[in-house]
Tab-separated table of C-alpha atoms in Angstrom:
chain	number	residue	atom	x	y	z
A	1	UNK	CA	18.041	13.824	11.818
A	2	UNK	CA	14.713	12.863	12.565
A	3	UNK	CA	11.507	13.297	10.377
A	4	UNK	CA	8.210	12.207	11.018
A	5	UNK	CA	6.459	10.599	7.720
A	6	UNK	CA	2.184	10.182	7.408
A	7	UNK	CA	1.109	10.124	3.750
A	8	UNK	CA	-2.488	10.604	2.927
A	9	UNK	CA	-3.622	8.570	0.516
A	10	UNK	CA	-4.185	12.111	-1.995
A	11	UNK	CA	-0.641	11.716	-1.420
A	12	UNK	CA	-0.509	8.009	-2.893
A	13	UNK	CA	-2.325	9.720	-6.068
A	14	UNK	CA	-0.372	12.799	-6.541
A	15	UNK	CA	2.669	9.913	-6.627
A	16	UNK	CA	0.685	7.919	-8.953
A	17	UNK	CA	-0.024	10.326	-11.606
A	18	UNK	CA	3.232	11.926	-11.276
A	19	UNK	CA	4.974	8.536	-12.078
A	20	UNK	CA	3.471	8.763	-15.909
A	21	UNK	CA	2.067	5.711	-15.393
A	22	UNK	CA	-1.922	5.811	-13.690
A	23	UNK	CA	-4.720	7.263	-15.305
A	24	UNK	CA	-6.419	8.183	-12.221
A	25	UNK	CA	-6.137	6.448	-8.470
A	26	UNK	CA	-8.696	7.152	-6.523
A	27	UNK	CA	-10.818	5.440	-2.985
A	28	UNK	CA	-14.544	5.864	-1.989
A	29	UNK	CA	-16.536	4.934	1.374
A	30	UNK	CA	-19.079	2.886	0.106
A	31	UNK	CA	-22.476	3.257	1.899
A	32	UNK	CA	-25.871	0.726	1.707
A	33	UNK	CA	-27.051	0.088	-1.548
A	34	UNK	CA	-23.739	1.013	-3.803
A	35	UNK	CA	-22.315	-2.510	-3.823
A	36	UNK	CA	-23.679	-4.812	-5.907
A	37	UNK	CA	-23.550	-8.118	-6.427
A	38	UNK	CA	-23.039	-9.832	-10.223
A	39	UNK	CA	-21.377	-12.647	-12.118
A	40	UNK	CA	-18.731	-10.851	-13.405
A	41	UNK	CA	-15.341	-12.585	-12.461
A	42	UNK	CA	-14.841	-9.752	-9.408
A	43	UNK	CA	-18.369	-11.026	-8.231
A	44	UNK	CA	-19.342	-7.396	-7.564
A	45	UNK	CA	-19.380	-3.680	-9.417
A	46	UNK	CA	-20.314	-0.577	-7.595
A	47	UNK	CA	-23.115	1.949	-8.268
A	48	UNK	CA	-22.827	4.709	-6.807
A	49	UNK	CA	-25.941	6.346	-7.582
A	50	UNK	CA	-27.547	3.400	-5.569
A	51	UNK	CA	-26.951	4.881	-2.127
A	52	UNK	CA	-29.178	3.750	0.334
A	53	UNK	CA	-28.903	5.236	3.907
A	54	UNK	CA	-25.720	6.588	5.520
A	55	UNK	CA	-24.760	3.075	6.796
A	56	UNK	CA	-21.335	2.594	5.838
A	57	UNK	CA	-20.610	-1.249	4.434
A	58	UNK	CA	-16.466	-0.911	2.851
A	59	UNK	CA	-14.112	1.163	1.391
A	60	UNK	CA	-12.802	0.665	-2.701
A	61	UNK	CA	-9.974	1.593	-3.905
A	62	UNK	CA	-9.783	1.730	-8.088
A	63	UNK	CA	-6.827	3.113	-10.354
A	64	UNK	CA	-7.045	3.200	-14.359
A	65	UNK	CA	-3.462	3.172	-16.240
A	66	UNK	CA	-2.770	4.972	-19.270
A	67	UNK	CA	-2.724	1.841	-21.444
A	68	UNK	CA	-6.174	1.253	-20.194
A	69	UNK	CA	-5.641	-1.054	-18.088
A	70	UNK	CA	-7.948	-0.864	-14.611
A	71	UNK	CA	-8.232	-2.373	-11.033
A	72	UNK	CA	-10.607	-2.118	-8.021
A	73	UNK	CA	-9.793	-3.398	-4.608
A	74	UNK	CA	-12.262	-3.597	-1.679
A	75	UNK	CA	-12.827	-3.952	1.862
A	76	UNK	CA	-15.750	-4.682	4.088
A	77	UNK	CA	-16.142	-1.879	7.475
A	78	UNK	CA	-15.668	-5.047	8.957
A	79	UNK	CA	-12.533	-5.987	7.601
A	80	UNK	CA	-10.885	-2.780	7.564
A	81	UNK	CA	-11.752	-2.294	11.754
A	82	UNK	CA	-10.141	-5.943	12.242
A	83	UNK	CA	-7.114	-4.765	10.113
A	84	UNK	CA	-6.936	-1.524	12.141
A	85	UNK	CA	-7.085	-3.206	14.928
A	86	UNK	CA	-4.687	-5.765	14.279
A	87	UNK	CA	-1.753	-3.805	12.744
A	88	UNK	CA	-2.079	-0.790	14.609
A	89	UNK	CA	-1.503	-0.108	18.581
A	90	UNK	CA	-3.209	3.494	18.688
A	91	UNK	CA	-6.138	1.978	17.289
A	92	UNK	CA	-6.472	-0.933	20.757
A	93	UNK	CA	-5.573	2.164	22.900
A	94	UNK	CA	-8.316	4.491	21.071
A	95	UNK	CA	-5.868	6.794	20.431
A	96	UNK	CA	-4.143	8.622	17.145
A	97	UNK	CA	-5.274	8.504	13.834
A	98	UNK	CA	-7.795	5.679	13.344
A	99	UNK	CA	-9.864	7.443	16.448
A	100	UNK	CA	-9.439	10.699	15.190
A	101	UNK	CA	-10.996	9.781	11.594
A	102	UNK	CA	-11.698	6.462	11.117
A	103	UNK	CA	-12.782	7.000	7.604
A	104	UNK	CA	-9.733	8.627	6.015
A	105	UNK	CA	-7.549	6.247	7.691
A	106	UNK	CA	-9.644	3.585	6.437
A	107	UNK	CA	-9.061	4.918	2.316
A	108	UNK	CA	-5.553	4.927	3.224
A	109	UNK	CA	-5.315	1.886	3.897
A	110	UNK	CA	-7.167	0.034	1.067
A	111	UNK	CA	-5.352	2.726	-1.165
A	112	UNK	CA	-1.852	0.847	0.333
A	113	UNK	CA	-3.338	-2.556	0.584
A	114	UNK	CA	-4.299	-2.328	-3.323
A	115	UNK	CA	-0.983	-0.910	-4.151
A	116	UNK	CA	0.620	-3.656	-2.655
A	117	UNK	CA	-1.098	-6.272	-4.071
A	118	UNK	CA	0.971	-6.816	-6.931
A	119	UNK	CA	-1.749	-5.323	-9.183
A	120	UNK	CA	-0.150	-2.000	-9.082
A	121	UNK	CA	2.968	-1.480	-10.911
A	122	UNK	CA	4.910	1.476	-8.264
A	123	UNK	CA	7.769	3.738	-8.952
A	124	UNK	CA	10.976	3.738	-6.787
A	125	UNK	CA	9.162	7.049	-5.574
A	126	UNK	CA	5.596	5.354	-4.781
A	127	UNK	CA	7.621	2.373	-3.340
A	128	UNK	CA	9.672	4.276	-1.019
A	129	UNK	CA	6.351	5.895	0.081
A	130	UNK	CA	4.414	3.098	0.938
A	131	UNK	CA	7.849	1.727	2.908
A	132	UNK	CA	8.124	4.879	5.289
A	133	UNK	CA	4.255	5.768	5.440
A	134	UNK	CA	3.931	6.463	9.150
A	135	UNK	CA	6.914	6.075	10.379
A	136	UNK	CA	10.383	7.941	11.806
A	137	UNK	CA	13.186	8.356	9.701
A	138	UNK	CA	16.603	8.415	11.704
A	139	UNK	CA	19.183	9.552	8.955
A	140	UNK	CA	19.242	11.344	5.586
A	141	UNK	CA	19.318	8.303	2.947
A	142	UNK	CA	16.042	6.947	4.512
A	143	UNK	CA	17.501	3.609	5.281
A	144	UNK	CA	16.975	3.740	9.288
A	145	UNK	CA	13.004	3.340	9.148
A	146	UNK	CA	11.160	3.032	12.810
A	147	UNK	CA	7.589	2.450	12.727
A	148	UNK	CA	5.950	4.601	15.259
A	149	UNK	CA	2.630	2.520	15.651
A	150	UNK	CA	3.937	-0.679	15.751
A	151	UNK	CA	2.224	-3.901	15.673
A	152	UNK	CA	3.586	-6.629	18.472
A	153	UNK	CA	0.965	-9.103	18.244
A	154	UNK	CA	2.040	-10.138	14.744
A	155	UNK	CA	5.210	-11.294	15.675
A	156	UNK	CA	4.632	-14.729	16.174
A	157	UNK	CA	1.939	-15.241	13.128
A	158	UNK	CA	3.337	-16.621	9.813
A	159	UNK	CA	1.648	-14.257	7.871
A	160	UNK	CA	3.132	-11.144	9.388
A	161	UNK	CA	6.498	-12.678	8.977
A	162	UNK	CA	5.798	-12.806	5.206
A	163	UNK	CA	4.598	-9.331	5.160
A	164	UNK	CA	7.599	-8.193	7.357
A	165	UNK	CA	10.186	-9.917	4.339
A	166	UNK	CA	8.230	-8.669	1.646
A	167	UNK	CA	8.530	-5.092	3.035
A	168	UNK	CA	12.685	-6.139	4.059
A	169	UNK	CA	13.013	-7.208	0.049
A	170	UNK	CA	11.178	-4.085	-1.491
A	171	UNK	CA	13.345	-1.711	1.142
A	172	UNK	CA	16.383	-3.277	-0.052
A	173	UNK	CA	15.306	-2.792	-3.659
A	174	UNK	CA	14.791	0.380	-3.253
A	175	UNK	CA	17.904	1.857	-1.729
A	176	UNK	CA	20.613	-0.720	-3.634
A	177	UNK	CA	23.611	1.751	-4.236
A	178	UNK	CA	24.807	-0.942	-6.999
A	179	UNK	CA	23.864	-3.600	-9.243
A	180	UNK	CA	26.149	-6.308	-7.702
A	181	UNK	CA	23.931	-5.469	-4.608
A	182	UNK	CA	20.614	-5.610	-6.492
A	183	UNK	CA	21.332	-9.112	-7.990
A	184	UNK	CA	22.172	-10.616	-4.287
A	185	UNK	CA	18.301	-11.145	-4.242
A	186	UNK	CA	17.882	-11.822	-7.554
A	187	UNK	CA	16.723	-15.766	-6.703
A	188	UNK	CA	14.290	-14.243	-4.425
A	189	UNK	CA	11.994	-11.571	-6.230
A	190	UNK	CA	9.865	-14.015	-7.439
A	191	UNK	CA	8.838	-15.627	-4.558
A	192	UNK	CA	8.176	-11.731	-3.148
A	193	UNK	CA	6.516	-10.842	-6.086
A	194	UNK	CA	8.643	-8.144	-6.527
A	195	UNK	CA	10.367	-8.775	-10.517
A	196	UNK	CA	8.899	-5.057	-11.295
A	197	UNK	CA	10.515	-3.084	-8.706
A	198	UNK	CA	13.438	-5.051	-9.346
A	199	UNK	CA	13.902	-4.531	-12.631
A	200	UNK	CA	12.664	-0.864	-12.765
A	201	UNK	CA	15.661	-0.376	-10.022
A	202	UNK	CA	18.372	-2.178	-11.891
A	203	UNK	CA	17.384	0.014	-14.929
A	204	UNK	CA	17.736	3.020	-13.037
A	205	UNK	CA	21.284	1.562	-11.137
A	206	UNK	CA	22.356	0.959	-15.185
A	207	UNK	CA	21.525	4.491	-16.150
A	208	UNK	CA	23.785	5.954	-13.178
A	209	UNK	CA	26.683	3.853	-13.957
A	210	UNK	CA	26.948	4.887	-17.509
């Protein structure tokens, strides 16, 4: 078996607000004008009634939970091209996705940046998402995960081998058949930042074994 995985990030949201969790999760372009600057502890709020040309400056990313609780996350155009081109090959070769619309790709990916940013509590569903966006899956349990647009000049950078264990530690998470399994990592899911997933898995492992 092999399937093909690219979720939108309308798919992120449909996740989010099916998890019973998020309020709302939504991302904007942000043109000229919308951004502005304050001395609130963010340094910045957005209105968007303050558009001033069609010059776009970032992309935001905001989610409200049902307890109230809300986030934004944003991105300069600048910063979004240099991640593009930094963790994706299609977008050096002008080719795929990014090319064919920067702009959605671009909400995508502060939509998964933000999720993963430890501000976002995700279900086993929503994690499992973020894990196979845009990539091949080789068998039926999701476990054989091949990243089609792969990304060889971070191999020798220290933070891509950070990202590359985080995503190893929230994979294994997320497909531990057993709590004796689970707790091999326990030592480690604080240093990951991952004590939520963990414990929303071992619940779930708990509820099958009873």
């Amino acid at each position: 078996m092999m399937v093909k995985l690219w979720m939108p990030d309308k798919g992120f949201k449909q996740l989010a607000i099916r998890s019973g969790q998020y309020q709302t999760l939504d991302a904007k372009i942000v043109y000229e004008g919308q951004k502005i600057d304050d001395n609130s502890f963010q340094g910045f709020h957005f209105d968007w009634s303050q558009k001033l040309s069609d010059r776009i400056i970032g992309y935001a990313s905001n989610f409200r939970l049902l307890n109230g609780y809300e986030s934004t996350f944003y991105m300069d155009a600048e910063a979004v091209h240099k991640h593009g081109k930094r963790y994706s090959q299609t977008f050096k070769n002008g080719k795929g996705l990014w090319a064919e619309d920067f702009d959605k790709m671009a909400l995508k990916t502060v939509t998964k940046l933000h999720l993963n940013s430890g501000d976002a509590p995700l279900s086993v569903e929503m994690q499992k998402a973020v894990i196979t966006d845009q990539s091949v899956i080789h068998n039926e349990e999701g476990t054989e995960v091949e990243y089609i647009d792969n990304q060889p000049d971070l191999a020798d950078s220290e933070e891509a081998n950070k990202e590359r264990e985080w995503y190893r530690m929230l994979d294994f998470i997320v497909n531990a058949q057993s709590i004796e399994q689970l707790e091999l990592i326990d030592e480690h899911v604080y240093d990951f930042g991952l004590v939520e997933a963990y414990e929303n898995r071992k619940k779930e492992l708990f509820a099958y074994a009873k």
